[in-house]
Amino acid sequence: MRVKRIFFSKSDPAKFWFRIMIVGLLLIYLWNAAFLYESGFKRWQAALFNSIFVSFVASLLSIFLGWFFSYYKYINEYLDKVVVSKTIIFFIDAIKSIPQVIGALTGYAILTNLTARDYNLSSFVLLILLSFILGLFLFVEAYDMFNERIAYYKDKDFISALRVLGMKESSIINKEIFYKNSRPYVIQKFASIFGEVFFLQASVDYIISVGLTLKTNLVSLPPTLGNLLARIDSKQDIFAIGMIFSNLSYIFELPFKHLQGLSAALTLVFVLICVYKIANALTEKLENK
Amino acid sequence: MKKIIVKNLISIGIISILFVVFIVVGKLISVSDKSERFVVIKELQEKYYIDIFDEEQVEIFKMALESYPIQHLNREKFENLLDEYKRYYFTNPKAKEGYTGKNLSLDYAIDIMLMFVKFCFIYFISFFSLYHFSKAIGFAKLIREINYQNDLTKFAILDEDEFLRKAKHFKLKKYLNYIISAPFYLFIFSPSYVAAYAIRSKFDSDSFLFLIFFAIFTNGALLYSGNRFYNMLKNEYHKGYALTALVKNLKNDYSDFNFLWLFSLSKKFKGSVLGSIYPAALSNFYLSLKEIGSFLITSLAIIEMALNIQNFFCYELLKCLLFEYYDSAFFIIFLLFVLVKANDIAAEILHYLNSLKYES
């Protein structure tokens, strides 16, 4: 009962789905520990850790960049520095118009090129650079959210009162609007960007590993769920799923015989579903406020 | 409307200039394309099946050339060309891959444009379908919720026990739904390459329908956009004017609603609350078509690249990046940029026209 109360209490759907995610990942971990061969298990752990790490850092970076550009744009508009604010708007507009996967892929291609030219980059630095590339193409969502918050509050009475009291514009924006009145929105945006980065990163890694084979022979990017899925043995595991259409009983053999590819795919999809549910629950909570 | 078009055209104009610079710089840093110089060698291999690495066959061919020189090719020229080709072949990985990539030229630009037209065609069909499915999902979710609330209200007034039983039953039904819909969720949220390879092992240029299917039903695109529309409907449903309509007893009972009707192209809910909130929600949804369109392009690009579908637009981009033909790569990215911008303009115009109609 206690376990049920701690993990499955549905009073807050966001927390509920977060717990489901933790429990689900733990179950996949235990299953892999029991049935997956040792090196495959190590690879899966590293891939999961790196994917979560990159998504987390990229989401943080997106929030930071979103805050920075929206604040900087607003202050310049406020100070009537039209050229600077228009330049920021144009720059953000240009980034929005490049499909995220294309931007991320070009960034990855440049990075693999640099790495291939004997720049000795450690795995940690590579992961940070990958996060930076992904964050660069996803921060516009956070930027839009911060802009909406400013637009919603800037003409409210209490903001005008704070101005009359002599509060600096920067304090009004950062402390009163962003910190005191936008934290739930930031958390919601963080969750939704996390999901997008998780998906995008896996896809770009997969494409890089499958499509840009010449480069990946020269450099090895740190393992992630995307490049784990692109391995030929994982791919064969995924092909095996199709066998259940002709032989339904094969479904019971899949989690034992084709565990590497299956657990990589399941981890990826499971995290995406949970993050989607969390972000959704947070959105509904904000709208019901 | 003029303002929308002018604003976006200026943006396209400035970015186009930037892309021209990128293409020129790309041409300078791209590896020079030597493969075109070896057309004769390729013809010998492909048309006449001469193995140029087989010395015996090459010697016979040289003797033949001595007696019967082909136009522009005699024995001496052939020997030089063959040496050069072998040097190229053994030092350039592209040659081993069998790829005859190209720097940007007029012919290649036309080829790319044709692929782009094909890409746009797939995009429009997927977009149109996604747009309608999203609306259907949004309505279905809201109608189900309203029906449930109506039922509960009915029982709460009439019978408290029945109300509690119904609430418990609904909870059970909800958990059962989670279990039944799990495989559906797993498929919908699967990255397209996982779902695609689980169904089929090979994808080629006749995979049009598969592309469209995976673009709509994988990568979470359907639920992502459907949920957006649902949130917009719900937002409007809780606004003052909708509540006033409810108080004034405007029809809000959809218990006899045929869910198949949701898939009809023109959705009208005459004389009901949904009919009042639909135009406002739709107007907001038009603006979010920008993001949905951009996500769909990302989805299609992932499918083409990850499934290695030859002669498709985004796969060509991948090849250009791989073989460092940056000028061609920038040209392809520029065309994608134009498509995203066209999508933005269309969404803004639709939103503007709808808001005009709605406000009047």
XYZ file of C-alpha atoms in Angstrom:
649
model
C 0.000 0.000 0.000
C 2.810 2.346 0.946
C 4.568 1.749 -2.368
C 1.309 2.440 -4.159
C 0.834 5.645 -2.165
C 4.335 6.887 -2.819
C 4.588 6.018 -6.491
C 1.106 5.932 -7.944
C -0.830 8.642 -6.127
C -2.613 10.459 -8.949
C -3.171 13.702 -7.072
C -0.612 15.411 -9.297
C -0.461 13.831 -12.795
C 2.965 15.370 -13.522
C 4.473 13.782 -10.413
C 2.605 10.544 -11.149
C 4.137 10.285 -14.628
C 7.556 11.230 -13.326
C 7.356 8.343 -10.871
C 6.104 6.031 -13.608
C 9.141 7.026 -15.666
C 11.549 6.259 -12.825
C 9.877 2.920 -12.042
C 9.749 1.981 -15.741
C 13.424 2.775 -16.295
C 14.292 0.811 -13.180
C 12.375 -2.198 -14.504
C 14.155 -2.006 -17.874
C 17.465 -1.709 -15.984
C 16.733 -4.813 -13.903
C 15.564 -6.777 -16.939
C 18.718 -5.824 -18.837
C 20.889 -6.641 -15.814
C 19.357 -10.104 -15.748
C 19.184 -10.967 -19.437
C 21.406 -8.701 -21.532
C 25.045 -9.693 -22.159
C 27.555 -7.681 -20.138
C 29.065 -5.366 -22.752
C 25.603 -4.673 -24.200
C 24.328 -3.823 -20.735
C 27.243 -1.425 -20.156
C 26.623 0.181 -23.544
C 22.917 0.615 -22.749
C 23.706 2.249 -19.392
C 26.208 4.643 -20.974
C 23.770 5.431 -23.800
C 20.917 6.182 -21.394
C 23.113 8.299 -19.143
C 24.572 10.287 -22.054
C 21.157 10.823 -23.673
C 19.664 12.113 -20.434
C 22.742 14.223 -19.730
C 22.717 15.854 -23.193
C 18.949 16.465 -23.022
C 19.227 17.965 -19.559
C 22.120 20.285 -20.416
C 20.552 21.291 -23.767
C 17.225 22.071 -22.052
C 18.969 24.156 -19.390
C 20.898 25.972 -22.081
C 17.705 26.576 -24.068
C 16.033 28.125 -21.037
C 19.086 30.278 -20.404
C 19.348 31.449 -24.031
C 15.580 32.020 -24.186
C 15.726 34.153 -21.064
C 18.826 36.030 -22.237
C 17.519 36.955 -25.705
C 14.016 37.843 -24.576
C 15.344 39.998 -21.733
C 17.942 41.644 -23.966
C 15.348 42.290 -26.682
C 12.886 43.808 -24.235
C 15.474 46.075 -22.588
C 16.619 47.333 -25.990
C 13.044 47.994 -27.034
C 12.498 49.780 -23.744
C 15.588 51.931 -24.327
C 14.462 52.608 -27.923
C 17.487 50.828 -29.413
C 15.478 49.667 -32.403
C 18.415 48.325 -34.436
C 19.551 45.924 -31.714
C 16.054 44.636 -30.943
C 15.223 44.222 -34.654
C 18.495 42.352 -35.177
C 17.619 39.958 -32.362
C 14.128 39.418 -33.811
C 15.611 38.769 -37.262
C 18.237 36.380 -35.888
C 15.633 34.383 -33.937
C 13.308 34.364 -36.950
C 16.084 32.924 -39.110
C 16.778 30.150 -36.585
C 13.054 29.346 -36.415
C 12.959 28.945 -40.183
C 15.580 26.209 -40.287
C 14.052 22.811 -39.457
C 15.609 21.710 -36.173
C 16.926 18.419 -37.465
C 18.720 20.141 -40.359
C 20.324 22.673 -38.034
C 21.370 20.004 -35.565
C 22.660 17.743 -38.335
C 24.766 20.520 -39.859
C 26.164 21.258 -36.395
C 26.956 17.581 -35.852
C 28.587 17.349 -39.301
C 30.851 20.298 -38.479
C 31.656 18.765 -35.096
C 32.539 15.368 -36.564
C 34.683 17.149 -39.123
C 36.565 18.967 -36.368
C 36.982 15.777 -34.396
C 38.221 13.920 -37.450
C 40.967 16.502 -37.830
C 42.734 15.356 -34.685
C 41.279 17.826 -32.236
C 41.533 15.650 -29.190
C 38.131 16.159 -27.574
C 37.129 14.135 -24.531
C 33.712 12.481 -24.363
C 32.575 15.015 -21.783
C 33.511 17.987 -23.988
C 31.837 16.302 -26.968
C 28.621 15.816 -24.984
C 28.651 19.458 -23.909
C 29.220 20.577 -27.521
C 26.374 18.337 -28.729
C 24.114 19.850 -26.053
C 25.118 23.301 -27.195
C 24.254 22.522 -30.840
C 20.839 21.128 -29.870
C 20.148 23.969 -27.450
C 20.943 26.487 -30.161
C 18.065 25.234 -32.326
C 15.540 24.695 -29.539
C 15.906 27.777 -27.365
C 13.463 29.754 -29.545
C 10.583 28.007 -27.777
C 11.793 29.236 -24.405
C 12.353 32.672 -25.959
C 8.712 32.771 -27.129
C 7.505 31.733 -23.672
C 9.533 34.476 -21.926
C 8.254 37.024 -24.469
C 4.659 35.968 -23.785
C 5.222 36.376 -20.059
C 6.606 39.889 -20.531
C 3.726 40.821 -22.864
C 1.186 39.493 -20.340
C 2.587 41.396 -17.368
C 4.191 44.553 -18.695
C 1.004 46.651 -18.638
C -0.423 45.296 -15.388
C -1.075 47.765 -12.585
C 1.401 46.298 -10.117
C 4.198 46.576 -12.685
C 3.372 50.260 -13.236
C 3.303 50.706 -9.452
C 6.757 49.139 -9.145
C 8.035 51.546 -11.797
C 6.574 54.470 -9.853
C 8.312 53.154 -6.731
C 11.571 53.450 -8.649
C 12.331 49.807 -9.284
C 14.767 49.212 -12.129
C 13.310 47.755 -15.340
C 15.784 44.868 -15.207
C 14.618 43.958 -11.672
C 10.970 44.175 -12.726
C 11.565 41.784 -15.610
C 13.868 39.318 -13.889
C 12.594 39.351 -10.329
C 8.920 40.227 -10.551
C 7.891 38.757 -13.902
C 10.294 35.872 -14.505
C 11.200 34.731 -10.993
C 8.041 35.390 -9.004
C 5.385 34.901 -11.673
C 6.767 32.551 -14.325
C 8.468 29.639 -12.561
C 5.734 27.063 -13.331
C 5.861 28.116 -17.000
C 9.637 27.709 -17.044
C 9.336 24.218 -15.559
C 6.658 23.288 -18.109
C 8.834 24.597 -20.961
C 11.862 22.777 -19.571
C 9.921 19.489 -19.616
C 8.674 19.955 -23.165
C 12.125 21.002 -24.469
C 13.663 18.008 -22.663
C 11.359 15.695 -24.631
C 12.166 17.395 -27.911
C 15.915 17.268 -27.317
C 15.702 13.612 -26.300
C 13.923 12.786 -29.553
C 16.030 15.026 -31.777
C 19.295 13.852 -30.315
C 18.421 10.190 -30.799
C 17.350 10.861 -34.389
C 20.413 12.898 -35.342
C 22.724 10.367 -33.701
C 20.977 7.599 -35.586
C 21.261 9.457 -38.900
C 24.913 10.325 -38.269
C 25.733 6.719 -37.402
C 23.813 5.208 -40.310
C 24.159 7.878 -42.965
C 27.466 9.592 -42.288
C 29.366 6.327 -42.071
C 32.624 7.706 -43.442
C 32.833 10.216 -40.644
C 31.813 7.860 -37.873
C 34.584 5.522 -38.913
C 36.994 8.319 -38.231
C 35.531 9.507 -34.973
C 33.461 7.800 -32.390
C 30.806 9.942 -30.769
C 29.925 9.008 -27.176
C 27.278 6.272 -27.052
C 23.686 7.479 -27.000
C 20.366 5.711 -27.540
C 20.403 6.917 -31.162
C 23.737 5.402 -32.114
C 23.011 2.298 -30.040
C 19.916 1.799 -32.216
C 21.972 2.317 -35.358
C 24.280 -0.618 -34.562
C 23.715 -3.474 -36.953
C 22.863 -5.944 -34.146
C 20.300 -3.510 -32.679
C 18.821 -2.987 -36.131
C 18.379 -6.716 -36.525
C 16.619 -6.767 -33.162
C 14.195 -4.145 -34.457
C 13.628 -6.113 -37.695
C 12.730 -9.065 -35.476
C 9.683 -7.196 -34.143
C 8.148 -7.659 -37.597
C 8.225 -11.416 -37.069
C 5.356 -11.221 -34.608
C 3.054 -10.393 -37.530
C 3.651 -13.852 -38.960
C 4.196 -15.671 -35.677
C 2.450 -14.075 -32.704
C 4.026 -16.388 -30.136
C 7.406 -14.883 -31.044
C 6.400 -11.906 -28.878
C 7.466 -13.917 -25.804
C 10.900 -14.628 -27.257
C 11.626 -11.024 -28.236
C 12.582 -9.713 -24.749
C 15.130 -12.513 -24.382
C 16.561 -12.987 -27.866
C 16.624 -9.406 -29.139
C 17.150 -7.466 -25.973
C 19.765 -4.887 -26.990
C 17.832 -3.190 -29.785
C 14.516 -3.704 -28.094
C 15.579 -2.186 -24.777
C 17.195 0.802 -26.548
C 14.003 1.431 -28.534
C 11.743 0.847 -25.544
C 13.786 3.175 -23.332
C 13.629 5.884 -25.971
C 9.892 5.574 -26.588
C 9.038 5.130 -22.910
C 10.922 8.270 -21.862
C 9.267 10.207 -24.714
C 5.771 9.099 -23.641
C 6.424 9.952 -19.976
C 7.918 13.358 -20.777
C 4.975 14.089 -23.089
C 2.554 13.181 -20.289
C 4.482 15.268 -17.754
C 4.581 18.315 -20.041
C 0.887 17.866 -20.802
C -0.038 17.594 -17.144
C 1.948 20.737 -16.382
C 0.222 22.594 -19.249
C -3.210 21.570 -17.963
C -2.240 22.627 -14.452
C -1.206 26.052 -15.738
C -4.398 26.452 -17.742
C -6.613 25.490 -14.813
C -4.873 28.019 -12.586
C -2.302 40.875 -45.094
C 0.040 42.966 -47.186
C 2.057 43.581 -44.038
C 2.368 39.837 -43.369
C 3.578 39.141 -46.902
C 6.014 42.084 -47.020
C 7.475 41.250 -43.585
C 8.121 37.645 -44.573
C 9.400 38.529 -48.050
C 11.962 40.912 -46.546
C 13.083 38.146 -44.215
C 13.331 35.683 -47.132
C 15.267 38.280 -49.161
C 17.868 38.927 -46.470
C 18.308 35.243 -45.663
C 18.596 34.492 -49.406
C 21.542 36.882 -49.631
C 23.133 35.122 -46.667
C 22.596 31.762 -48.327
C 24.173 32.987 -51.567
C 27.241 33.900 -49.504
C 27.157 30.472 -47.816
C 26.866 28.722 -51.188
C 29.832 30.655 -52.597
C 31.913 29.964 -49.479
C 30.697 26.365 -49.577
C 31.895 26.053 -53.169
C 35.317 27.335 -52.152
C 35.726 24.933 -49.238
C 34.058 21.933 -50.917
C 36.333 19.281 -52.287
C 36.687 19.723 -56.049
C 34.689 17.214 -57.979
C 37.087 15.130 -60.018
C 34.717 12.281 -60.680
C 33.241 13.993 -63.741
C 36.565 13.672 -65.515
C 36.269 9.918 -65.435
C 33.060 9.574 -67.441
C 34.880 7.499 -70.089
C 36.170 5.062 -67.501
C 32.692 4.753 -65.995
C 31.221 4.097 -69.438
C 33.749 1.343 -70.034
C 32.778 -0.265 -66.761
C 29.038 0.170 -66.988
C 28.331 -0.149 -70.723
C 31.038 -2.533 -71.890
C 31.635 -4.400 -68.611
C 35.396 -3.917 -68.788
C 37.054 -4.500 -65.442
C 39.686 -1.789 -65.396
C 41.492 -3.516 -62.519
C 41.961 -6.648 -64.621
C 45.274 -6.173 -66.461
C 44.445 -8.666 -69.192
C 41.175 -6.940 -70.106
C 42.851 -3.531 -70.008
C 45.683 -4.715 -72.266
C 43.205 -6.072 -74.834
C 41.325 -2.780 -74.734
C 44.573 -0.831 -75.241
C 45.392 -2.944 -78.279
C 41.906 -2.342 -79.632
C 42.387 1.399 -79.128
C 45.664 1.281 -81.025
C 43.949 -0.193 -84.053
C 40.604 1.583 -83.710
C 40.972 4.800 -81.664
C 37.674 6.160 -80.357
C 36.896 9.849 -80.768
C 39.119 11.922 -78.393
C 40.631 8.776 -76.931
C 43.747 7.027 -78.065
C 45.978 4.563 -76.246
C 48.223 7.218 -74.686
C 45.305 9.334 -73.425
C 43.605 6.246 -72.035
C 46.754 5.161 -70.177
C 47.090 8.585 -68.544
C 43.422 8.710 -67.656
C 43.518 5.210 -66.182
C 46.544 6.070 -64.008
C 44.825 9.173 -62.777
C 41.619 7.281 -62.081
C 43.425 4.588 -60.084
C 45.155 7.268 -58.014
C 41.769 8.911 -57.420
C 40.119 5.602 -56.622
C 42.678 4.497 -54.056
C 43.010 7.844 -52.305
C 39.398 9.034 -52.311
C 36.881 7.208 -50.114
C 34.003 8.606 -52.173
C 35.114 6.661 -55.211
C 35.127 3.431 -53.215
C 31.596 4.167 -52.027
C 30.638 4.398 -55.690
C 29.187 7.857 -55.169
C 29.432 10.372 -57.962
C 28.559 13.430 -55.912
C 28.407 16.856 -57.417
C 29.225 20.429 -56.718
C 26.369 22.767 -57.424
C 25.828 23.208 -61.167
C 22.778 24.103 -63.261
C 21.989 20.452 -64.038
C 22.388 19.376 -60.458
C 20.325 22.354 -59.235
C 17.494 21.227 -61.561
C 17.770 17.674 -60.179
C 17.580 19.045 -56.664
C 14.586 21.211 -57.577
C 12.757 18.157 -58.928
C 13.443 16.314 -55.680
C 12.214 19.383 -53.829
C 8.926 19.365 -55.755
C 8.489 15.697 -54.793
C 9.283 16.569 -51.175
C 6.726 19.424 -51.192
C 4.095 17.095 -52.626
C 4.639 14.584 -49.811
C 4.738 17.406 -47.294
C 1.416 18.907 -48.404
C -0.411 15.588 -48.307
C 1.026 14.772 -44.873
C 0.300 18.254 -43.597
C -3.291 18.254 -44.810
C -3.906 14.820 -43.273
C -2.227 15.751 -40.014
C -4.287 18.936 -39.826
C -7.554 17.007 -40.149
C -6.563 14.166 -37.840
C -5.456 16.695 -35.210
C -8.839 18.383 -35.318
C -10.579 15.014 -35.063
C -8.479 14.075 -32.014
C -9.100 17.444 -30.357
C -12.869 17.190 -30.838
C -13.017 13.536 -29.823
C -11.198 14.246 -26.554
C -13.373 17.234 -25.683
C -16.657 15.550 -26.637
C -15.747 12.500 -24.557
C -14.988 14.763 -21.614
C -18.230 16.753 -22.008
C -20.281 13.554 -22.295
C -18.704 12.213 -19.124
C -19.386 15.467 -17.253
C -22.991 15.507 -18.493
C -23.487 11.910 -17.322
C -22.041 12.643 -13.915
C -24.153 15.779 -13.510
C -27.260 13.831 -14.458
C -26.565 11.135 -11.870
C -25.409 13.602 -9.213
C -28.818 15.269 -9.388
C -30.865 12.083 -9.508
C -29.027 9.454 -7.552
C -25.954 9.812 -5.330
C -25.157 6.061 -5.310
C -25.326 5.869 -9.071
C -23.065 8.906 -9.263
C -20.397 7.258 -7.080
C -20.703 3.978 -8.991
C -20.343 5.814 -12.275
C -17.280 7.730 -11.039
C -15.614 4.477 -9.911
C -16.557 2.789 -13.159
C -15.031 5.667 -15.099
C -11.787 5.364 -13.135
C -11.600 1.645 -13.928
C -12.379 2.337 -17.559
C -9.587 4.890 -17.612
C -7.014 2.379 -16.283
C -8.244 -0.209 -18.777
C -7.847 2.390 -21.498
C -4.217 2.917 -20.468
C -3.517 -0.790 -20.943
C -5.370 -1.087 -24.246
C -3.838 2.065 -25.680
C -0.267 1.177 -24.611
C 0.694 -0.465 -27.959
C -0.890 2.460 -29.792
C 1.132 4.932 -27.707
C 4.302 2.917 -28.248
C 3.795 3.105 -32.013
C 2.760 6.766 -32.122
C 5.768 7.852 -30.053
C 8.286 5.591 -31.786
C 10.820 7.404 -33.861
C 9.891 6.710 -37.483
C 12.996 4.603 -38.158
C 12.162 2.215 -35.306
C 8.521 1.851 -36.371
C 9.469 1.568 -40.040
C 12.108 -1.118 -39.596
C 9.792 -3.073 -37.322
C 7.289 -3.236 -40.188
C 9.411 -3.357 -43.311
C 13.115 -3.936 -43.886
C 13.712 -2.087 -47.153
C 12.609 1.325 -48.345
C 13.134 2.665 -51.835
C 11.946 5.434 -54.089
C 8.435 3.934 -54.420
C 7.878 4.359 -50.686
C 5.680 7.456 -51.065
C 2.747 6.132 -49.073
C 4.982 4.754 -46.347
C 6.655 8.149 -46.021
C 3.313 9.894 -45.610
C 2.062 7.253 -43.187
C 5.146 7.447 -40.970
C 5.215 11.244 -41.095
C 1.696 11.374 -39.672
C 1.601 8.405 -37.335
C 5.074 8.275 -35.783
C 7.446 10.629 -33.950
C 4.522 11.688 -31.738
C 3.419 14.219 -34.387
C -0.249 13.224 -34.304
C -0.729 13.448 -30.542
C 1.440 16.544 -30.292
C -0.718 18.481 -32.774
C -4.015 16.863 -31.705
C -3.375 17.835 -28.140
C -2.615 21.385 -29.171
C -5.999 21.692 -30.816
C -7.669 20.051 -27.813
C -6.044 22.569 -25.430
C -7.234 25.433 -27.625
C -10.784 24.074 -27.700
C -10.750 23.567 -23.945
C -9.404 27.061 -23.415
C -12.278 28.524 -25.419
C -14.782 26.204 -23.703
C -13.937 27.767 -20.346
C -14.180 31.356 -21.577
C -16.995 33.664 -20.523
C -18.940 33.589 -23.789
C -19.026 29.777 -23.832
C -20.181 29.691 -20.215
C -22.884 32.237 -21.063
C -24.022 29.992 -23.913
C -24.161 27.061 -21.479
C -26.218 29.058 -19.007
C -28.565 30.061 -21.815
C -29.079 26.371 -22.451
C -27.426 26.134 -25.857
C -27.110 22.491 -26.897
C -24.186 20.798 -25.172
C -25.214 17.150 -25.225
C -23.263 14.961 -27.649
C -24.303 11.540 -26.371
C -25.726 10.606 -29.778
C -22.645 11.896 -31.554
C -21.236 9.741 -34.338
C -17.455 9.819 -33.927
C -16.867 8.795 -37.546
C -18.271 12.180 -38.505
C -15.150 13.767 -36.998
C -13.207 12.639 -40.028
C -15.407 14.582 -42.431
C -13.603 17.510 -44.020
C -15.974 20.318 -43.014
C -16.826 20.220 -39.358
C -19.835 22.252 -38.323
C -21.659 22.062 -35.037
C -24.703 24.218 -35.718
C -26.607 25.451 -32.684
C -24.272 23.937 -30.095
C -21.574 25.247 -27.760
C -18.924 23.491 -29.829
C -20.154 25.427 -32.849
C -19.468 28.687 -31.008
C -16.004 27.834 -29.734
C -14.771 26.124 -32.911
C -13.971 29.257 -35.012
C -12.016 30.891 -32.179
C -10.048 27.726 -31.435
C -9.407 27.223 -35.138
C -8.112 30.766 -35.488
C -5.505 30.110 -32.776
C -4.740 26.702 -34.228
C -3.851 28.299 -37.567
C -0.990 30.132 -35.854
C 0.347 26.957 -34.315
C 0.389 25.369 -37.791
C 3.745 27.135 -38.138
C 5.299 24.925 -35.481
C 3.401 21.843 -36.608
C 4.611 22.400 -40.192
C 8.190 22.848 -39.062
C 7.969 19.677 -36.954
C 6.516 17.778 -39.907
C 9.413 18.865 -42.131
C 11.807 17.681 -39.410
C 9.900 14.391 -39.287
C 10.035 13.885 -43.050
C 13.741 14.748 -43.102
C 14.419 12.200 -40.355
C 12.482 9.513 -42.226
C 14.245 10.103 -45.551
C 17.683 10.266 -43.982
C 17.326 7.497 -41.430
C 15.748 5.064 -43.886
C 18.297 5.994 -46.574
C 15.649 6.494 -49.261
C 17.648 7.103 -52.437
C 16.899 10.069 -54.713
C 14.864 11.873 -52.089
C 15.479 15.475 -51.171
C 16.743 15.172 -47.591
C 18.740 12.037 -48.306
C 20.526 14.057 -50.997
C 21.358 16.647 -48.334
C 22.819 13.930 -46.152
C 25.006 12.748 -49.048
C 26.154 16.305 -49.751
C 27.147 16.728 -46.097
C 28.853 13.353 -46.065
C 30.917 14.003 -49.170
C 31.537 17.634 -48.256
C 29.719 19.267 -51.176
C 28.809 22.169 -48.946
C 27.563 24.426 -51.767
C 24.930 21.855 -52.752
C 24.105 21.244 -49.076
C 23.505 24.964 -48.481
C 21.308 25.124 -51.578
C 19.144 22.280 -50.227
C 18.944 23.901 -46.777
C 17.921 27.150 -48.477
C 15.024 25.384 -50.235
C 13.909 23.918 -46.916
C 14.041 27.399 -45.437
C 11.795 28.674 -48.259
C 9.313 25.876 -47.555
C 9.190 26.710 -43.839
C 8.701 30.382 -44.680
C 5.921 29.589 -47.169
C 4.256 27.547 -44.442
C 4.605 30.474 -41.986
C 3.094 32.930 -44.469
C 0.167 30.597 -45.195
C -0.490 30.071 -41.466
C -0.385 33.803 -40.747
C -2.697 34.617 -43.671
C -5.179 31.917 -42.617
C -5.129 33.237 -39.066
C -5.633 36.791 -40.305
C -8.537 35.886 -42.643
C -10.209 33.777 -39.992
C -9.887 36.479 -37.352
C -11.451 38.991 -39.790
C -14.411 36.688 -40.304
C -14.660 35.936 -36.592
C -14.423 39.556 -35.475
C -17.041 40.725 -37.976
